[in-house]
Short mmCIF file of C-alpha atoms and ligand atoms in Angstrom, two decimals:
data_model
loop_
_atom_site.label_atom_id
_atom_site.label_comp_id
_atom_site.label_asym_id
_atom_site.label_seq_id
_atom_site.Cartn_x
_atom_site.Cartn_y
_atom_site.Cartn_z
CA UNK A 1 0.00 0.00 0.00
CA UNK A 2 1.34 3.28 -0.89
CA UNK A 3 -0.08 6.76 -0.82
CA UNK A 4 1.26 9.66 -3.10
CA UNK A 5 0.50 13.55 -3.05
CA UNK A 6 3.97 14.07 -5.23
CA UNK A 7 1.83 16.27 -8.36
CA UNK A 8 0.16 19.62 -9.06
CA UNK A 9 -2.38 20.62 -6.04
CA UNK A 10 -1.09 17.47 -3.92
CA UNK A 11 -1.41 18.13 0.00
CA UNK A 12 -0.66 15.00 2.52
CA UNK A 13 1.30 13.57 4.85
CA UNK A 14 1.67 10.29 6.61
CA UNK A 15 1.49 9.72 10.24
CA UNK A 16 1.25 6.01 9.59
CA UNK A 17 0.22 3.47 6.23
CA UNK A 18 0.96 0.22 7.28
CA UNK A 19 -2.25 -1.44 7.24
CA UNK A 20 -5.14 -0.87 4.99
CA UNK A 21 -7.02 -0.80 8.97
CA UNK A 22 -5.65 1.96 10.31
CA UNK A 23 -4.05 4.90 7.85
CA UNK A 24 -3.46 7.92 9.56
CA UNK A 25 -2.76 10.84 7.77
CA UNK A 26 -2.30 15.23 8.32
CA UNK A 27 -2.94 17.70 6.17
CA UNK A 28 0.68 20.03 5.47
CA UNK A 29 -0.11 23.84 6.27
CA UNK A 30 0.28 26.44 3.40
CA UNK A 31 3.86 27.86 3.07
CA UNK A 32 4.86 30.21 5.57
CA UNK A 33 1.37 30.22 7.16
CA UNK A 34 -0.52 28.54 9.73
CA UNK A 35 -4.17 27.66 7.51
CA UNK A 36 -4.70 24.14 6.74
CA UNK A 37 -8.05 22.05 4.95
CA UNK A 38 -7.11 21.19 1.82
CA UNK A 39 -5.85 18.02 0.72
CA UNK A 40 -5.30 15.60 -2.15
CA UNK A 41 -3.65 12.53 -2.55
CA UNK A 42 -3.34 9.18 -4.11
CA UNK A 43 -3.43 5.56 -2.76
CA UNK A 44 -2.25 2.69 -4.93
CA UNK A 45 -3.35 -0.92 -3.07
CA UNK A 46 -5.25 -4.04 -3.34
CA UNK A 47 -8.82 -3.50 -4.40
CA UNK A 48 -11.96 -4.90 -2.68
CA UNK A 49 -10.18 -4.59 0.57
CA UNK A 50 -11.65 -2.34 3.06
CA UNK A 51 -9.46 0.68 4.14
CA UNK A 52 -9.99 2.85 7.39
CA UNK A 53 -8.82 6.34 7.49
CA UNK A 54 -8.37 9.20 10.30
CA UNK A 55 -7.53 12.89 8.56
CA UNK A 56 -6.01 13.99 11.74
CA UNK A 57 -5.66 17.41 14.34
CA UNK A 58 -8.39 19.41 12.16
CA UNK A 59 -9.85 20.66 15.59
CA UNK A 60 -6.70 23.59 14.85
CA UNK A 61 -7.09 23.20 10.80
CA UNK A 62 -8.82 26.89 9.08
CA UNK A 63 -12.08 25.76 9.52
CA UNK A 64 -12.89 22.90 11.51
CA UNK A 65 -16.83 23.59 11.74
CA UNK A 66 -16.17 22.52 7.56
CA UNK A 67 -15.60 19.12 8.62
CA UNK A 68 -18.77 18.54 10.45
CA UNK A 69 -21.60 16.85 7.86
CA UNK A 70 -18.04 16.44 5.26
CA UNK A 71 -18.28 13.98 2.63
CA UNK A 72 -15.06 13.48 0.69
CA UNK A 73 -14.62 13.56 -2.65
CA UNK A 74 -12.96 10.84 -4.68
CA UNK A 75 -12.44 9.50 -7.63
CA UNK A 76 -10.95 6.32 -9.95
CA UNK A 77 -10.35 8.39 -13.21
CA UNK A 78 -10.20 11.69 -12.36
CA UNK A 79 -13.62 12.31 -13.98
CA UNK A 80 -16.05 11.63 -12.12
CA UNK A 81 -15.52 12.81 -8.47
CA UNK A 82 -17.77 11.28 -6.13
CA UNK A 83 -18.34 11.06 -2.34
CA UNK A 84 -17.13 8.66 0.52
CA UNK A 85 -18.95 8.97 3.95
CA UNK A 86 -17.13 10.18 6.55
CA UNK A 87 -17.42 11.01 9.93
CA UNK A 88 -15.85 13.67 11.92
CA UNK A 89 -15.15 14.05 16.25
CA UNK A 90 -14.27 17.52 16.59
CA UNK A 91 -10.97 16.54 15.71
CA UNK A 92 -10.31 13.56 13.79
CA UNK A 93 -12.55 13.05 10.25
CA UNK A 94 -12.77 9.38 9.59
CA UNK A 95 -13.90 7.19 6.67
CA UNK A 96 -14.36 4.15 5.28
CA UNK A 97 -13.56 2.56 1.56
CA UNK A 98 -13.28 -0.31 -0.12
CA UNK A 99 -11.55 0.06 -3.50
CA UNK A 100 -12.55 -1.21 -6.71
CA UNK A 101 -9.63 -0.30 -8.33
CA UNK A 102 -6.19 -0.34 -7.14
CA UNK A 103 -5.08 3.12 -7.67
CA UNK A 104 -7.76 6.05 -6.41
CA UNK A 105 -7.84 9.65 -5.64
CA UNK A 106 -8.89 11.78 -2.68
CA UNK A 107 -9.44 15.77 -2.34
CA UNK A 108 -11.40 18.27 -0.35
CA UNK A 109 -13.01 18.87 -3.58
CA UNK A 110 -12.29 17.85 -7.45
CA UNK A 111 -9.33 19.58 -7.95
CA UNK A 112 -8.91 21.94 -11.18
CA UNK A 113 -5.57 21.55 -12.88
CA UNK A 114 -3.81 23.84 -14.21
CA UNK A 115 -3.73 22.06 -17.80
CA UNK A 116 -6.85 22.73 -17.87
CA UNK A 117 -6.74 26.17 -16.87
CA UNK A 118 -4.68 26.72 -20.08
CA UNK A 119 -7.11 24.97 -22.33
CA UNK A 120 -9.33 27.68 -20.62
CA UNK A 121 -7.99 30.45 -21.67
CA UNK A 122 -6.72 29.11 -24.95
CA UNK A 123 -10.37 28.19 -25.77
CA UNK A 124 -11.73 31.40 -24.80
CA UNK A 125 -9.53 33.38 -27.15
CA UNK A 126 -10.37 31.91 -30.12
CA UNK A 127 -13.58 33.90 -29.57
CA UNK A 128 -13.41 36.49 -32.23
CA UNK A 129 -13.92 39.25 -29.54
CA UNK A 130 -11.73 37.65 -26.22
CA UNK A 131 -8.12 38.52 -25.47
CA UNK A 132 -5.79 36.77 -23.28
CA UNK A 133 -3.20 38.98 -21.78
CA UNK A 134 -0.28 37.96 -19.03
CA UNK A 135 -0.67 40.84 -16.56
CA UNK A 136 2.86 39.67 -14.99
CA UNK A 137 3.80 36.66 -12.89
CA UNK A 138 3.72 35.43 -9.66
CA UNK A 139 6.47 34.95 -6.94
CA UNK A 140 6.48 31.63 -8.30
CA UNK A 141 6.66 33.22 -11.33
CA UNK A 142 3.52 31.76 -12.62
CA UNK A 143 1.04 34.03 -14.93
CA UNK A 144 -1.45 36.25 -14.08
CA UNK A 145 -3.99 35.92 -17.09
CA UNK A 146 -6.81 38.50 -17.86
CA UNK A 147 -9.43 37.86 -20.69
CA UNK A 148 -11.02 40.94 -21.74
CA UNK A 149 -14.44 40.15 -23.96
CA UNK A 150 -16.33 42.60 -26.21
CA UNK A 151 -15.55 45.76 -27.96
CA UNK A 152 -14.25 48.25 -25.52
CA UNK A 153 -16.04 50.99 -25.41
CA UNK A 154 -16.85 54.23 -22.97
CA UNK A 155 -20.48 53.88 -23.44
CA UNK A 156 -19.95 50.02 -22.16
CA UNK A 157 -20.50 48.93 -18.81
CA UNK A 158 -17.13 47.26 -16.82
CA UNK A 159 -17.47 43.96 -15.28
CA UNK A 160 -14.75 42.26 -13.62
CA UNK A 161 -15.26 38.98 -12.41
CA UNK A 162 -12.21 36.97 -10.45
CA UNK A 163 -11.38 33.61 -8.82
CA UNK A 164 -9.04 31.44 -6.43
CA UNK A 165 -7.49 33.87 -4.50
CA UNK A 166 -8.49 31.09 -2.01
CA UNK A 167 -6.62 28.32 -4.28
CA UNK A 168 -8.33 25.82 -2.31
CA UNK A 169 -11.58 26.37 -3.27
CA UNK A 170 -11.65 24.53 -6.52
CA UNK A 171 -14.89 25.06 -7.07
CA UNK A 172 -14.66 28.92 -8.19
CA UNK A 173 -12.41 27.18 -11.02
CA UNK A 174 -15.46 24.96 -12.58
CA UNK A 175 -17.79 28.17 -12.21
CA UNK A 176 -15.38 30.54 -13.94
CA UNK A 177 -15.36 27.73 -17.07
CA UNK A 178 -19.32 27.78 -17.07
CA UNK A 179 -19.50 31.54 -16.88
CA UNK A 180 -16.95 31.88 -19.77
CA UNK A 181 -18.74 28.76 -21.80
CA UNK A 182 -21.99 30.69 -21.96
CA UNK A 183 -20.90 34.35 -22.30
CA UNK A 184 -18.25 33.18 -25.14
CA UNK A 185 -21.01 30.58 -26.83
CA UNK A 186 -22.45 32.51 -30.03
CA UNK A 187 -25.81 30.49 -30.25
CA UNK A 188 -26.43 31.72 -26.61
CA UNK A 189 -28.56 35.05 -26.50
CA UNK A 190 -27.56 35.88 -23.45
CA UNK A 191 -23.53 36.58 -23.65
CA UNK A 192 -24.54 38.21 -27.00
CA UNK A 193 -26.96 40.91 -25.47
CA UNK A 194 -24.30 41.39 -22.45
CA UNK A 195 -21.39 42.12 -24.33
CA UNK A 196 -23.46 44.74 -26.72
CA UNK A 197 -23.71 46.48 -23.46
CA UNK A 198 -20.43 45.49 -21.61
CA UNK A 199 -16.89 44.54 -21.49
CA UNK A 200 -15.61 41.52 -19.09
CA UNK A 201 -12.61 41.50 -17.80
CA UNK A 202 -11.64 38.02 -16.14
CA UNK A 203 -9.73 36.35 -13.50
CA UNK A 204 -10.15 32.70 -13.66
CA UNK A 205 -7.27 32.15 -11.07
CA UNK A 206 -5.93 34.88 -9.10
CA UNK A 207 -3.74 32.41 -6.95
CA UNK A 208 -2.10 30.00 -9.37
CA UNK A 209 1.31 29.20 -6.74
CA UNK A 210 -1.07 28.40 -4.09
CA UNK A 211 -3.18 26.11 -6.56
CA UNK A 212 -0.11 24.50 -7.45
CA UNK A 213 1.52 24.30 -4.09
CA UNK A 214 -1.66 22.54 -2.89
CA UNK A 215 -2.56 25.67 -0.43
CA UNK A 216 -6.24 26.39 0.92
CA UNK A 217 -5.96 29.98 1.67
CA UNK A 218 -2.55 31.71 0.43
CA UNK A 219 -0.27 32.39 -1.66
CA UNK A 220 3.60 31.20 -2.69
CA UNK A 221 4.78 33.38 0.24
CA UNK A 222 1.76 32.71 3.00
CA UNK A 223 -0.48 36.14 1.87
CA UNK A 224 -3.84 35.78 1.85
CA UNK A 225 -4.71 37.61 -1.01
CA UNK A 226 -8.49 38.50 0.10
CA UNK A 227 -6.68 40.76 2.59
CA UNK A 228 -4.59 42.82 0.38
CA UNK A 229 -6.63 45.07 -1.09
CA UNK A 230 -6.18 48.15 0.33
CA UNK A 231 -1.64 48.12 0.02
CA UNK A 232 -1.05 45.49 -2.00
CA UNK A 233 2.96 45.48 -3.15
CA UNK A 234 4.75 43.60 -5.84
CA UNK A 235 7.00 41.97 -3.26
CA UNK A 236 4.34 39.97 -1.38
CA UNK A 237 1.18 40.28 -3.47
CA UNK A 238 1.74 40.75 -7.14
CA UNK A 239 -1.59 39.26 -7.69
CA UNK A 240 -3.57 41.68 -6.41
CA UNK A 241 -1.58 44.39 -7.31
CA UNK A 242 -1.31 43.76 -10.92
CA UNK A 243 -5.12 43.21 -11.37
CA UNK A 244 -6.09 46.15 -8.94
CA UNK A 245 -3.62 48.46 -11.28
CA UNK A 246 -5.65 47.74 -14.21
CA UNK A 247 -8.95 48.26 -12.78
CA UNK A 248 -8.14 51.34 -11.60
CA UNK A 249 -7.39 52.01 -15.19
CA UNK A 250 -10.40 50.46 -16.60
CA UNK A 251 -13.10 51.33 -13.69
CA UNK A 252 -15.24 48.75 -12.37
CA UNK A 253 -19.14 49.08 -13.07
CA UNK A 254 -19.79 45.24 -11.60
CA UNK A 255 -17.61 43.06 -9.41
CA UNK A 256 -17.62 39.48 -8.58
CA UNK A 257 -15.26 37.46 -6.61
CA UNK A 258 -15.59 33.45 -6.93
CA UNK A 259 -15.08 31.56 -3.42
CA UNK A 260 -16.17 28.37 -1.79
CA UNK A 261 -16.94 28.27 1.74
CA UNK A 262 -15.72 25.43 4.41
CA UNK A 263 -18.68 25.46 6.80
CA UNK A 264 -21.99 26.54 5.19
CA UNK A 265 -24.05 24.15 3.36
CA UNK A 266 -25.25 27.02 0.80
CA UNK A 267 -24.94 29.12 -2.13
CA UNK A 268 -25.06 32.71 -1.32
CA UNK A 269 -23.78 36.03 -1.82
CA UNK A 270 -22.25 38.48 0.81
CA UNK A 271 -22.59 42.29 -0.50
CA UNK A 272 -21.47 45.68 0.59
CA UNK A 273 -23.35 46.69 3.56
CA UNK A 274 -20.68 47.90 5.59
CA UNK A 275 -19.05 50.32 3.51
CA UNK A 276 -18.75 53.85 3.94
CA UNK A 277 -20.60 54.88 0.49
CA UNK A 278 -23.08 52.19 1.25
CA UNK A 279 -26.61 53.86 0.57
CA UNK A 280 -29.91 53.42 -1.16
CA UNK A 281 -28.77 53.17 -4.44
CA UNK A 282 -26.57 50.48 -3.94
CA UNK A 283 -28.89 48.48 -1.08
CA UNK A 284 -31.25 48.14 -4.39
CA UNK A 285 -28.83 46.90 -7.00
CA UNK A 286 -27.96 44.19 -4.39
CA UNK A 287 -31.21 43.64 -4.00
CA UNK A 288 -32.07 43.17 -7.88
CA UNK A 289 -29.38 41.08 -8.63
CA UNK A 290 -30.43 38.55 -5.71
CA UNK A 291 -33.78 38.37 -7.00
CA UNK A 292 -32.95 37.94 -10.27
CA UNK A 293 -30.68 34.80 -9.52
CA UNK A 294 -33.60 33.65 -7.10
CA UNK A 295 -35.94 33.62 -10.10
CA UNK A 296 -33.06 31.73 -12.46
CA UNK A 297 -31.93 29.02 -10.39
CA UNK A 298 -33.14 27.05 -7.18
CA UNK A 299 -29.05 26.58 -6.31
CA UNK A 300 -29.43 30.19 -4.91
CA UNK A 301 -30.80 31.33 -1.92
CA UNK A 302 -30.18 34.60 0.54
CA UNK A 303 -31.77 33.13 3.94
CA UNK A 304 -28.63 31.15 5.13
CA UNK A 305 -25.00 33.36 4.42
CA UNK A 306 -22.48 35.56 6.40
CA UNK A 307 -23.81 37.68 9.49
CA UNK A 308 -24.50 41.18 7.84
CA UNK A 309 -21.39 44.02 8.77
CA UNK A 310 -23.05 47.08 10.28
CA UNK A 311 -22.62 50.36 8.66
CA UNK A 312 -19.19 51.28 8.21
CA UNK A 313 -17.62 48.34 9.51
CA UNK A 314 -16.74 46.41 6.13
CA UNK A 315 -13.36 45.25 6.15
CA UNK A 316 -11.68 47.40 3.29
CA UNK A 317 -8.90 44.88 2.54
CA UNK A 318 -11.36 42.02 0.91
CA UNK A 319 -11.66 42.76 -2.35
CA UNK A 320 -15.42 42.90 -2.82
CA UNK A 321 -15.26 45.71 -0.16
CA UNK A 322 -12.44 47.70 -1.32
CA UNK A 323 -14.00 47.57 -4.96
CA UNK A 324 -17.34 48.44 -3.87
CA UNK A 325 -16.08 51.61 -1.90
CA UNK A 326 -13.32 52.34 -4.59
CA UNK A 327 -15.86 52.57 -7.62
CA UNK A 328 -19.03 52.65 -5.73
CA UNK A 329 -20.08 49.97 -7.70
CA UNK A 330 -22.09 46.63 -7.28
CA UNK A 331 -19.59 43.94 -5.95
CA UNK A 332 -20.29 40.44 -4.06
CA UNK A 333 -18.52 37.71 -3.43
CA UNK A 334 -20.04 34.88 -4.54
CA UNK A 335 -19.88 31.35 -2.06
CA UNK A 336 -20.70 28.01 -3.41
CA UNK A 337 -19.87 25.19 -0.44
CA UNK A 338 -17.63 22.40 -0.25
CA UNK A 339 -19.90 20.08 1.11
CA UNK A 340 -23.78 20.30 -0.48
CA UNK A 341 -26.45 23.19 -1.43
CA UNK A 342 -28.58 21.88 1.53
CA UNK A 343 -31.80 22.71 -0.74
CA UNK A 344 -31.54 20.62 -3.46
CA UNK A 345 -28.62 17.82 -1.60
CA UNK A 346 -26.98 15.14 -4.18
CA UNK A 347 -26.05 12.04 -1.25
CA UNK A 348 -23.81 10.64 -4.12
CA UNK A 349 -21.80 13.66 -5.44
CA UNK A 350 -22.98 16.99 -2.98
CA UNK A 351 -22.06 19.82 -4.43
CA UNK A 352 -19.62 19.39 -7.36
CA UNK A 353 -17.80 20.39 -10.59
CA UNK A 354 -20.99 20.35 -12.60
CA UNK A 355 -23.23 22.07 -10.66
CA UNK A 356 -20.63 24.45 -10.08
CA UNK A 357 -20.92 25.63 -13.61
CA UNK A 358 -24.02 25.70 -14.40
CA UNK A 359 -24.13 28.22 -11.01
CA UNK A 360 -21.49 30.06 -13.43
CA UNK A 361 -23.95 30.15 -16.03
CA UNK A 362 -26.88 31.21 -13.63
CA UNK A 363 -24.72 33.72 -12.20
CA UNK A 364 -24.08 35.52 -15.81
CA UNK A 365 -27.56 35.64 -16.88
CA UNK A 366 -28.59 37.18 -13.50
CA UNK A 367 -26.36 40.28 -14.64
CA UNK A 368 -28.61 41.14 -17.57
CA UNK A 369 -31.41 42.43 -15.28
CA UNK A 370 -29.56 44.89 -13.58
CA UNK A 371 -26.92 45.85 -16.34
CA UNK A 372 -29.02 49.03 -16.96
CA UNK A 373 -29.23 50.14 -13.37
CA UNK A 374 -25.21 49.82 -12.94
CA UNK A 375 -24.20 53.21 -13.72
ZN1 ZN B 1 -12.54 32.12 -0.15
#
């Protein structure tokens, strides 16, 4: 028996494999930080033999409340991800498997490589109207990609939309590819009648070191990026420096930042309430877009989310805040959950790759009601 987290994303380590009965295993923090939750690894064995595992210490990982009501994901052909019950103590989150086939994956969700990340963008700019564009590199010297589709134009409305600057939270990967799929797909109405009114400017993955280092929350150097947004610098987060130049450049009419969240069994959104500008104006554009999505898709809901900041007291330094102030503009971030959309639950995959983007797709279409309100 042998277990292997030695490729792209990979996150284990070993306590003790000896016996398929008792594998005990901890998940390595990110570089130069102390958050820990996601994993990914591989174990090669004999099939149809049962095999016990204990994911150990999570009672100090980022989020331990995550692993309560966790299923884990897994997979034999790194298609089709599917879950394996677990259970979890307040510390220790065990499961159970029997193999059918000697080699088989396991992640905190289906992991997004970064092959296929290129095929992403590569795709996308064979769209007559969609640039890619390396905005610089990382400190791992990795790229920082922007696709800008439609016709620029002053008349047109901005919308940036970005992803991964949690790297762990795969899921804004799979949403980002069904967001681009329909707004770049020429039989579909509805990217057509956004980009005669607006330009996108896109993020898929703001954090590619951490998605490669196999990181939950930070980047190459331990930064979370969602708390750079106020002083970001080129010697600890190029990321958000690079893509925060250009917006300031090419102003911001619409914001959206992709994240999963650990703990809450929910999509939702978490809006601007507590910024200084915060006033009528932008309490109904929030309000708009909600109920548009509420009318597209029964994978939304706004009744179960993040505890509301009061007036005044948004933290400036996450970027949905700091573009929201900065352009006085409508910005969420947008949460899908690692573990299931507790209205609609899936026992045999919970939430997952595919229903993450055709959320994407939701998401997108929910912009054309309110594109005319944004400025
Ligand atoms: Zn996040």
């Amino acid at each position: 028996m042998k277990i292997f987290s030695n490729f792209e994303s990979g996150n284990i380590r070993i306590v003790k494999a000896e016996q398929p009965d008792d594998i005990r295993l901890q998940i390595n923090k990110d570089n130069q930080s102390e958050f820990y939750q996601w994993f990914y690894f591989r174990l090669e064995t004999q099939a149809q033999v049962e095999h016990n595992f204990a994911l150990l210490d999570l009672a100090k990982s980022a989020y331990p409340e995550g692993w309560k009501d966790y299923d884990v994901v897994a997979s034999y052909d790194r298609e089709e991800w599917f879950r394996v019950p677990a259970q979890f103590d307040g510390d220790t989150l065990r499961f159970q498997v029997m193999p059918e086939q000697c080699s088989m994956y396991f992640a905190y969700f289906a992991p997004y490589s970064c092959d296929r990340h290129q095929d992403l963008l590569h795709q996308a700019q064979m769209n007559y109207n969609c640039t890619l564009e390396t905005l610089g590199s990382t400190l791992d010297c990795n790229d920082i990609s922007l696709l800008t589709i439609g016709e620029p134009a002053d008349s047109k409305k901005k919308i940036w939309i970005i992803g991964r600057q949690h790297p762990g939270e795969t899921m804004a990967s799979w949403f980002m590819e069904g967001l681009l799929q329909r707004l770049l797909d020429e039989t579909d109405t509805v990217g057509r009648a956004l980009l005669d009114e607006a330009v996108f400017y896109i993020v898929p993955n703001m954090n590619p070191d951490g998605s490669i280092r196999g990181h939950l929350r930070t980047n190459a150097a331990g930064i979370n990026l969602n708390r750079e947004w106020q002083s970001p610098s080129l010697e600890q987060s190029p990321e958000v420096f690079l893509v925060r130049e250009r917006m300031l450049r090419t102003g911001v009419d619409l914001f959206l930042d992709i994240h999963g969240d650990e703990a809450i069994p929910y999509n939702f959104v978490a809006g601007c309430e507590g910024i200084p500008s915060y006033d009528e104006r932008h309490a109904r554009l929030e309000n708009n877009f909600k109920q548009a999505l509420l009318t597209i898709t029964p994978e939304f809901q706004d009744d179960y989310g993040y505890d509301k900041d009061a007036p005044g007291q948004a933290n400036l330094s996450m970027a949905t805040a700091w573009v929201g102030e900065q352009f006085h503009c409508l910005a969420f971030t947008v949460e899908m959950p690692f573990k299931d959309h507790n209205l609609q639950p899936d026992a045999f995959y919970g939430w997952s790759p595919e229903r993450s983007l055709a959320f994407g797709q939701d998401v997108l279409a929910a912009i054309r009601p309110v594109m005319a309100q944004l400025r």
